[in-house]
Amino acid sequence: MIGGRVPAIVATEARHRLRAVGNSGGQAVALAIGGLFGVVFALGVAAGAFFAGELVADGSIADPLAPLGRTVGFAVLFPAALTAIRTAQGAAGPTCPDHVLLAARHREVVAGTLGVEWLVQSTMLGVAGLVAGVAFAAGAGSPASAVLVAVAVAALLSAGVAVGLAVGLGVRLAIARSRLLARFKTAVGVAVLLAYLAVAASGDQARVFAPAANALAATPVGWIADLALLAVAPGASVLRAGGALLAASGTVLAAGGAASWLADRLWYETPVDPHGTDTDTDTGRTGSGSGMQPVPGVARQTGFVARKALLRAVRSPIRLLYVVYPLFALAGPLSNALGGGSVPGAAVPGVALYLAWAAGAAFTLNPLGDETPVLPTTLVAPITGGRFVRGLWVAASGIGVPVALAAVAVIGVAVGLPPVDLVLVVALAAGLTALAPGLALGVGAAFPRTEPARVTRSRRAVVPSLFAFALYSLPLFVLSAPAVALSVGPGRATVASLAGVPAPLLGGAGVAGRRRLRIESGDRRPGVADGRK
Amino acid sequence: MRSPQAIEADGLTKRYGDATAVDGVDLSIPPGTVYGFLGPNGAGKTTTIRMLATLLRPTAGTARIAGQPVTDRAAVAPHVGYLPESPPLFDELTAREQLQYHAGLQDLPGDEAADRIERLLDRFDLAADADDRIGTYSKGMQQKTALVQALLHDPDVVLLDEPTSGLDPRAARTVRDLLAELAAGETTVFLSTHILPVVDELADVVGVLSDGRLVAEGDPDALKGRAEGGGTLEDVFLDVTGDADLAAARPEEP
């Protein structure tokens, strides 16, 4: 039996989240911008709903139940996915679990969490649904439709949020019980994110998610279309509408019960130690002895700083998640290039530039901030600033240069770069990756950041400041632009043309400048795409 | 020529705008002393320690550690070990790696560092867990690891901010024994803590800071004899920090 503490939990948690957003200038601005887009989106939805209402009313759409029924599946799936992601990331749980779980039963906390998430989703999706309902009712000339659509939206949201909460708690419980999942949860999360971005960039979301949405639409929950159109669609059934409400209610109860069962097992048990072994007496062992050894060829103190930086990066890669952010922006162009069957040669020096940037951003862009946990003792230790920053540079270039060389060489060969271009691009990769960490060091030392920031919904870490990112990235891109441009044929041809010098002076640009690299249905063969193939 | 005091301060002052955190503190602590540094929350103890550790530049006054001015960090660094309030450790490293890293920063020779690390890990019952990541440690284990780190390079002066915080009675006893051993040699221990029995047991000299000023200093027994409440270090503390009424109201011990 759910007690009377649920409203208090909902109110307190909602107040906490509102104040957290209000206290964070960045979040408030992001929310305001999101709200602005939300208004534009709602206006678009309202306009569409209005015209749909008119079409239904004048009989232009003979059977509106069928298309709306298919939409219902997505309308459940979307809030369910959002809630599942938020819950799995730890963003949907109680803020002070120990305190709340001492004061209330876990099922009350689950109900409270469900209520808060329902409010969150209602703010984002429910308002748009209500506006659409009113607009549809106006277009159809049926005031009752506004109420029916509102009830339908509320039912869809409730079912979706409840299912999402149960799924999210299930994911968390699996991670809490499986050492393997716990160990690789970050990698799995990033892989899922990249997979989604690839789907989004391809524009195939509807096709990819259609099977799940259609399956949902085929259940009694799909009858919610009857409920929404009861006042205007001749084929809408009162029985099915009632059945949809019962099905939605049943879904909420069943998913809520499952969430409660999962929460009981999640919140009151100690999660596995991801770095431990299967024996309780041997938890947290690295398994490979000490990773802290001197680095040959560099001063002892410098070597230890480099080892420390590498060990921390390998053991806590989530701290460096920001390094892959540029890849998200590149997902679309890359997907288009691959989808079109051709990869421009200019992309290869772009890879070299990105890897150089990443090496600097990961290891040297916040030299003092990265040391935050031990900064007092490091500052008191007799190590010079020069040796310390050289250690970070050794880590950045020690891992960055080989990775950049290998990646650029492999990609260059795969896309069929001419030998001259290949040599130049590999040299570019080595040079940039060796130099970029030095630039990052200068910027990072001048503009350190020691306060932790949120890197995922449930994880905070000390990351470089936005100002440092900008001050590092812009000069790096500007200063490296000439070398990047001259490293491949098309770039050299363009530069030669602009400078009015013979292309061969810049290294074989006359031929290579017209080459475009093509990958056709798995057959990687270079071709000429300017009409001479 | 007179050998330098382990810790000397002359009019040490730290101001933040109009607020004075530490106000003209004078210290003269000979080598081998355990100096108990007491004071209520916000009295300026941590600010004083950070100035002595070269981490904070004094607004006025001077201070020296082993004869080296605290404005010259490179000169002071080899002589000082520092344990701040929060254990300065990386969660991602194991205790052994953390200590090896610190030994590396201290530029200790490899063999010597390895010997000391093993000895101190054994001493603090950490040897069995030394290859576990620090992120999996209890608060007490982290505190012990941080203490080992502060002592690793055998400094002349150790500045300890609440070293027994989070330790169980056995570990706290180990710390007290170790501090006594250090002081029996030539190591000077500057010990800031709220646990008065620890100070009572170990300290050769007690200094009490209140509102940034050193309001009492001396041998613990002599201070106890001067206290209005009479008898204990707690009475001294309450007396000199302005809580004499509280001290007087305290029931007599049986």
Short mmCIF file of N, CA, C and O in Angstrom, two decimals, chain B residues 109-196:
data_model
loop_
_atom_site.label_atom_id
_atom_site.label_comp_id
_atom_site.label_asym_id
_atom_site.label_seq_id
_atom_site.Cartn_x
_atom_site.Cartn_y
_atom_site.Cartn_z
N PRO B 109 65.39 7.33 -4.39
CA PRO B 109 65.94 6.20 -5.16
C PRO B 109 64.99 5.00 -5.09
O PRO B 109 64.34 4.78 -4.05
N GLY B 110 64.92 4.24 -6.18
CA GLY B 110 63.95 3.15 -6.29
C GLY B 110 63.99 2.15 -5.16
O GLY B 110 62.95 1.83 -4.57
N ASP B 111 65.18 1.64 -4.83
CA ASP B 111 65.28 0.61 -3.79
C ASP B 111 64.87 1.15 -2.42
O ASP B 111 64.14 0.50 -1.67
N GLU B 112 65.34 2.36 -2.15
CA GLU B 112 65.02 2.96 -0.86
C GLU B 112 63.52 3.21 -0.75
O GLU B 112 62.90 2.94 0.28
N ALA B 113 62.94 3.68 -1.85
CA ALA B 113 61.50 3.93 -1.85
C ALA B 113 60.74 2.63 -1.63
O ALA B 113 59.79 2.58 -0.82
N ALA B 114 61.16 1.58 -2.32
CA ALA B 114 60.46 0.30 -2.20
C ALA B 114 60.52 -0.21 -0.76
O ALA B 114 59.52 -0.70 -0.22
N ASP B 115 61.69 -0.11 -0.13
CA ASP B 115 61.84 -0.56 1.25
C ASP B 115 60.91 0.19 2.19
O ASP B 115 60.22 -0.39 3.02
N ARG B 116 60.92 1.52 2.04
CA ARG B 116 60.09 2.33 2.94
C ARG B 116 58.61 2.05 2.73
O ARG B 116 57.84 1.99 3.68
N ILE B 117 58.23 1.91 1.46
CA ILE B 117 56.82 1.66 1.18
C ILE B 117 56.39 0.35 1.84
O ILE B 117 55.37 0.28 2.51
N GLU B 118 57.18 -0.70 1.66
CA GLU B 118 56.80 -1.99 2.24
C GLU B 118 56.75 -1.91 3.76
O GLU B 118 55.83 -2.45 4.40
N ARG B 119 57.72 -1.24 4.34
CA ARG B 119 57.78 -1.15 5.80
C ARG B 119 56.55 -0.40 6.35
O ARG B 119 55.90 -0.85 7.30
N LEU B 120 56.23 0.72 5.72
CA LEU B 120 55.11 1.51 6.22
C LEU B 120 53.76 0.84 5.93
O LEU B 120 52.84 0.92 6.74
N LEU B 121 53.67 0.16 4.79
CA LEU B 121 52.42 -0.57 4.50
C LEU B 121 52.20 -1.65 5.55
O LEU B 121 51.09 -1.86 6.03
N ASP B 122 53.29 -2.36 5.89
CA ASP B 122 53.19 -3.39 6.94
C ASP B 122 52.78 -2.76 8.27
O ASP B 122 51.91 -3.27 8.96
N ARG B 123 53.41 -1.68 8.57
CA ARG B 123 53.18 -1.02 9.85
C ARG B 123 51.71 -0.63 10.01
O ARG B 123 51.14 -0.69 11.10
N PHE B 124 51.09 -0.22 8.92
CA PHE B 124 49.70 0.25 8.99
C PHE B 124 48.70 -0.81 8.52
O PHE B 124 47.56 -0.48 8.22
N ASP B 125 49.13 -2.05 8.47
CA ASP B 125 48.22 -3.15 8.08
C ASP B 125 47.61 -2.92 6.70
O ASP B 125 46.45 -3.26 6.46
N LEU B 126 48.36 -2.34 5.81
CA LEU B 126 47.84 -2.07 4.46
C LEU B 126 48.45 -3.00 3.41
O LEU B 126 48.04 -2.97 2.25
N ALA B 127 49.41 -3.81 3.81
CA ALA B 127 50.16 -4.61 2.83
C ALA B 127 49.23 -5.52 2.02
O ALA B 127 49.38 -5.65 0.80
N ALA B 128 48.26 -6.12 2.69
CA ALA B 128 47.39 -7.08 1.99
C ALA B 128 46.49 -6.39 0.98
O ALA B 128 46.01 -7.02 0.04
N ASP B 129 46.24 -5.11 1.18
CA ASP B 129 45.33 -4.38 0.29
C ASP B 129 46.07 -3.42 -0.62
O ASP B 129 45.44 -2.60 -1.30
N ALA B 130 47.37 -3.49 -0.62
CA ALA B 130 48.16 -2.46 -1.30
C ALA B 130 47.99 -2.48 -2.81
O ALA B 130 48.28 -1.48 -3.47
N ASP B 131 47.50 -3.59 -3.36
CA ASP B 131 47.31 -3.64 -4.81
C ASP B 131 45.85 -3.48 -5.21
O ASP B 131 45.46 -3.77 -6.34
N ASP B 132 45.05 -3.04 -4.26
CA ASP B 132 43.65 -2.69 -4.57
C ASP B 132 43.60 -1.20 -4.89
O ASP B 132 44.39 -0.41 -4.38
N ARG B 133 42.64 -0.85 -5.70
CA ARG B 133 42.50 0.58 -6.03
C ARG B 133 42.00 1.35 -4.81
O ARG B 133 41.15 0.87 -4.06
N ILE B 134 42.52 2.55 -4.66
CA ILE B 134 42.18 3.37 -3.49
C ILE B 134 40.70 3.70 -3.47
O ILE B 134 40.10 3.85 -2.41
N GLY B 135 40.08 3.77 -4.65
CA GLY B 135 38.65 4.04 -4.71
C GLY B 135 37.81 3.00 -3.99
O GLY B 135 36.66 3.26 -3.63
N THR B 136 38.39 1.80 -3.76
CA THR B 136 37.64 0.75 -3.06
C THR B 136 37.92 0.77 -1.56
O THR B 136 37.35 -0.04 -0.82
N TYR B 137 38.77 1.66 -1.08
CA TYR B 137 39.18 1.68 0.32
C TYR B 137 38.12 2.33 1.20
O TYR B 137 37.38 3.21 0.77
N SER B 138 38.13 1.93 2.47
CA SER B 138 37.32 2.63 3.46
C SER B 138 38.01 3.97 3.77
O SER B 138 39.17 4.19 3.39
N LYS B 139 37.28 4.83 4.48
CA LYS B 139 37.85 6.15 4.81
C LYS B 139 39.12 5.99 5.66
O LYS B 139 40.11 6.70 5.45
N GLY B 140 39.07 5.04 6.58
CA GLY B 140 40.23 4.84 7.44
C GLY B 140 41.45 4.36 6.66
O GLY B 140 42.58 4.80 6.91
N MET B 141 41.22 3.46 5.69
CA MET B 141 42.35 2.97 4.88
C MET B 141 42.93 4.10 4.03
O MET B 141 44.15 4.20 3.85
N GLN B 142 42.05 4.95 3.52
CA GLN B 142 42.55 6.09 2.74
C GLN B 142 43.38 7.01 3.62
O GLN B 142 44.43 7.51 3.21
N GLN B 143 42.90 7.22 4.84
CA GLN B 143 43.62 8.11 5.75
C GLN B 143 45.00 7.54 6.08
O GLN B 143 46.00 8.26 6.13
N LYS B 144 45.04 6.22 6.29
CA LYS B 144 46.33 5.59 6.61
C LYS B 144 47.29 5.70 5.41
O LYS B 144 48.48 5.98 5.58
N THR B 145 46.75 5.48 4.21
CA THR B 145 47.60 5.59 3.01
C THR B 145 48.15 7.01 2.87
O THR B 145 49.34 7.20 2.55
N ALA B 146 47.28 7.98 3.13
CA ALA B 146 47.73 9.37 3.01
C ALA B 146 48.79 9.70 4.06
O ALA B 146 49.73 10.46 3.79
N LEU B 147 48.64 9.11 5.22
CA LEU B 147 49.63 9.36 6.28
C LEU B 147 50.98 8.74 5.91
O LEU B 147 52.04 9.36 6.09
N VAL B 148 50.91 7.52 5.40
CA VAL B 148 52.15 6.88 4.92
C VAL B 148 52.83 7.76 3.87
O VAL B 148 54.04 7.97 3.89
N GLN B 149 52.01 8.32 2.98
CA GLN B 149 52.54 9.17 1.92
C GLN B 149 53.25 10.40 2.51
O GLN B 149 54.33 10.80 2.04
N ALA B 150 52.64 10.99 3.55
CA ALA B 150 53.23 12.19 4.14
C ALA B 150 54.57 11.89 4.81
O ALA B 150 55.44 12.76 4.90
N LEU B 151 54.73 10.64 5.26
CA LEU B 151 55.94 10.29 5.99
C LEU B 151 56.99 9.62 5.11
O LEU B 151 58.11 9.35 5.56
N LEU B 152 56.62 9.35 3.86
CA LEU B 152 57.42 8.46 3.02
C LEU B 152 58.85 8.93 2.82
O LEU B 152 59.79 8.13 2.83
N HIS B 153 59.04 10.22 2.66
CA HIS B 153 60.39 10.72 2.34
C HIS B 153 61.14 11.13 3.60
O HIS B 153 62.16 11.83 3.51
N ASP B 154 60.64 10.69 4.76
CA ASP B 154 61.32 10.93 6.04
C ASP B 154 61.62 12.42 6.24
O ASP B 154 62.77 12.83 6.42
N PRO B 155 60.57 13.23 6.24
CA PRO B 155 60.78 14.68 6.32
C PRO B 155 61.21 15.12 7.73
O PRO B 155 60.95 14.42 8.71
N ASP B 156 61.82 16.30 7.81
CA ASP B 156 62.20 16.86 9.11
C ASP B 156 60.96 17.33 9.88
O ASP B 156 60.91 17.25 11.10
N VAL B 157 59.99 17.83 9.14
CA VAL B 157 58.78 18.38 9.76
C VAL B 157 57.57 17.77 9.07
O VAL B 157 57.50 17.75 7.83
N VAL B 158 56.63 17.25 9.87
CA VAL B 158 55.38 16.78 9.27
C VAL B 158 54.23 17.64 9.79
O VAL B 158 54.11 17.87 10.99
N LEU B 159 53.43 18.13 8.85
CA LEU B 159 52.28 18.96 9.19
C LEU B 159 51.04 18.10 9.01
O LEU B 159 50.73 17.69 7.88
N LEU B 160 50.37 17.78 10.09
CA LEU B 160 49.26 16.82 10.03
C LEU B 160 47.96 17.50 10.44
O LEU B 160 47.83 18.01 11.54
N ASP B 161 47.01 17.51 9.51
CA ASP B 161 45.71 18.11 9.77
C ASP B 161 44.72 16.98 10.03
O ASP B 161 44.32 16.28 9.10
N GLU B 162 44.35 16.77 11.26
CA GLU B 162 43.43 15.70 11.68
C GLU B 162 43.90 14.32 11.19
O GLU B 162 43.19 13.64 10.44
N PRO B 163 45.05 13.86 11.60
CA PRO B 163 45.57 12.58 11.07
C PRO B 163 44.80 11.36 11.54
O PRO B 163 44.86 10.32 10.88
N THR B 164 44.09 11.45 12.65
CA THR B 164 43.38 10.26 13.14
C THR B 164 41.91 10.27 12.73
O THR B 164 41.14 9.41 13.15
N SER B 165 41.54 11.21 11.87
CA SER B 165 40.15 11.28 11.42
C SER B 165 39.77 10.01 10.66
O SER B 165 40.44 9.62 9.72
N GLY B 166 38.69 9.38 11.07
CA GLY B 166 38.18 8.21 10.37
C GLY B 166 38.88 6.91 10.72
O GLY B 166 38.57 5.86 10.14
N LEU B 167 39.84 6.94 11.63
CA LEU B 167 40.56 5.71 11.96
C LEU B 167 39.89 4.96 13.11
O LEU B 167 39.36 5.58 14.04
N ASP B 168 39.95 3.64 13.04
CA ASP B 168 39.43 2.85 14.16
C ASP B 168 40.45 2.92 15.30
O ASP B 168 41.59 3.38 15.11
N PRO B 169 40.07 2.47 16.50
CA PRO B 169 40.96 2.63 17.65
C PRO B 169 42.34 2.00 17.44
O PRO B 169 43.36 2.56 17.85
N ARG B 170 42.37 0.84 16.76
CA ARG B 170 43.66 0.19 16.57
C ARG B 170 44.56 1.03 15.66
O ARG B 170 45.74 1.25 15.94
N ALA B 171 43.96 1.52 14.54
CA ALA B 171 44.75 2.33 13.61
C ALA B 171 45.16 3.64 14.26
O ALA B 171 46.28 4.13 14.05
N ALA B 172 44.25 4.21 15.05
CA ALA B 172 44.58 5.47 15.73
C ALA B 172 45.74 5.26 16.70
O ALA B 172 46.63 6.11 16.82
N ARG B 173 45.74 4.10 17.35
CA ARG B 173 46.85 3.79 18.26
C ARG B 173 48.16 3.67 17.47
O ARG B 173 49.21 4.14 17.89
N THR B 174 48.09 3.03 16.30
CA THR B 174 49.28 2.89 15.46
C THR B 174 49.83 4.27 15.09
O THR B 174 51.05 4.50 15.13
N VAL B 175 48.91 5.18 14.75
CA VAL B 175 49.35 6.53 14.38
C VAL B 175 50.00 7.20 15.58
O VAL B 175 51.08 7.81 15.46
N ARG B 176 49.38 7.08 16.74
CA ARG B 176 49.95 7.74 17.92
C ARG B 176 51.33 7.17 18.23
O ARG B 176 52.26 7.92 18.54
N ASP B 177 51.47 5.85 18.14
CA ASP B 177 52.78 5.24 18.40
C ASP B 177 53.82 5.74 17.41
O ASP B 177 54.97 6.03 17.77
N LEU B 178 53.40 5.81 16.16
CA LEU B 178 54.34 6.24 15.13
C LEU B 178 54.77 7.69 15.35
O LEU B 178 55.96 8.02 15.22
N LEU B 179 53.80 8.53 15.69
CA LEU B 179 54.14 9.93 15.93
C LEU B 179 55.09 10.05 17.12
O LEU B 179 56.02 10.87 17.10
N ALA B 180 54.86 9.23 18.13
CA ALA B 180 55.75 9.26 19.30
C ALA B 180 57.16 8.84 18.89
O ALA B 180 58.15 9.42 19.32
N GLU B 181 57.25 7.82 18.03
CA GLU B 181 58.55 7.36 17.54
C GLU B 181 59.25 8.44 16.74
O GLU B 181 60.46 8.68 16.88
N LEU B 182 58.46 9.10 15.88
CA LEU B 182 59.04 10.17 15.06
C LEU B 182 59.61 11.26 15.94
O LEU B 182 60.71 11.77 15.72
N ALA B 183 58.82 11.62 16.96
CA ALA B 183 59.25 12.70 17.83
C ALA B 183 60.45 12.30 18.68
O ALA B 183 61.26 13.14 19.06
N ALA B 184 60.55 11.00 18.97
CA ALA B 184 61.71 10.53 19.74
C ALA B 184 62.99 10.70 18.93
O ALA B 184 64.08 10.83 19.50
N GLY B 185 62.84 10.71 17.63
CA GLY B 185 63.99 11.04 16.78
C GLY B 185 64.07 12.56 16.68
O GLY B 185 63.80 13.28 17.63
N GLU B 186 64.38 13.03 15.49
CA GLU B 186 64.50 14.48 15.34
C GLU B 186 63.34 15.06 14.53
O GLU B 186 63.35 16.23 14.18
N THR B 187 62.35 14.20 14.19
CA THR B 187 61.24 14.69 13.38
C THR B 187 60.31 15.57 14.23
O THR B 187 59.99 15.22 15.36
N THR B 188 59.93 16.67 13.67
CA THR B 188 59.00 17.57 14.36
C THR B 188 57.59 17.33 13.82
O THR B 188 57.40 17.28 12.60
N VAL B 189 56.65 17.17 14.73
CA VAL B 189 55.27 16.89 14.31
C VAL B 189 54.40 18.09 14.69
O VAL B 189 54.32 18.45 15.87
N PHE B 190 53.78 18.70 13.70
CA PHE B 190 52.85 19.80 13.94
C PHE B 190 51.46 19.21 13.74
O PHE B 190 51.04 18.93 12.62
N LEU B 191 50.76 19.03 14.84
CA LEU B 191 49.57 18.18 14.85
C LEU B 191 48.32 19.00 15.14
O LEU B 191 48.14 19.50 16.25
N SER B 192 47.48 19.15 14.12
CA SER B 192 46.21 19.85 14.31
C SER B 192 45.11 18.81 14.44
O SER B 192 44.94 17.96 13.57
N THR B 193 44.38 18.85 15.54
CA THR B 193 43.31 17.87 15.73
C THR B 193 42.30 18.39 16.73
O THR B 193 42.58 19.28 17.53
N HIS B 194 41.10 17.81 16.65
CA HIS B 194 40.07 18.12 17.66
C HIS B 194 40.05 17.04 18.74
O HIS B 194 39.31 17.16 19.71
N ILE B 195 40.82 15.99 18.54
CA ILE B 195 40.79 14.89 19.50
C ILE B 195 41.80 15.21 20.61
O ILE B 195 42.99 14.91 20.49
N LEU B 196 41.29 15.81 21.66
CA LEU B 196 42.17 16.34 22.70
C LEU B 196 42.99 15.26 23.41
O LEU B 196 44.16 15.51 23.75
#
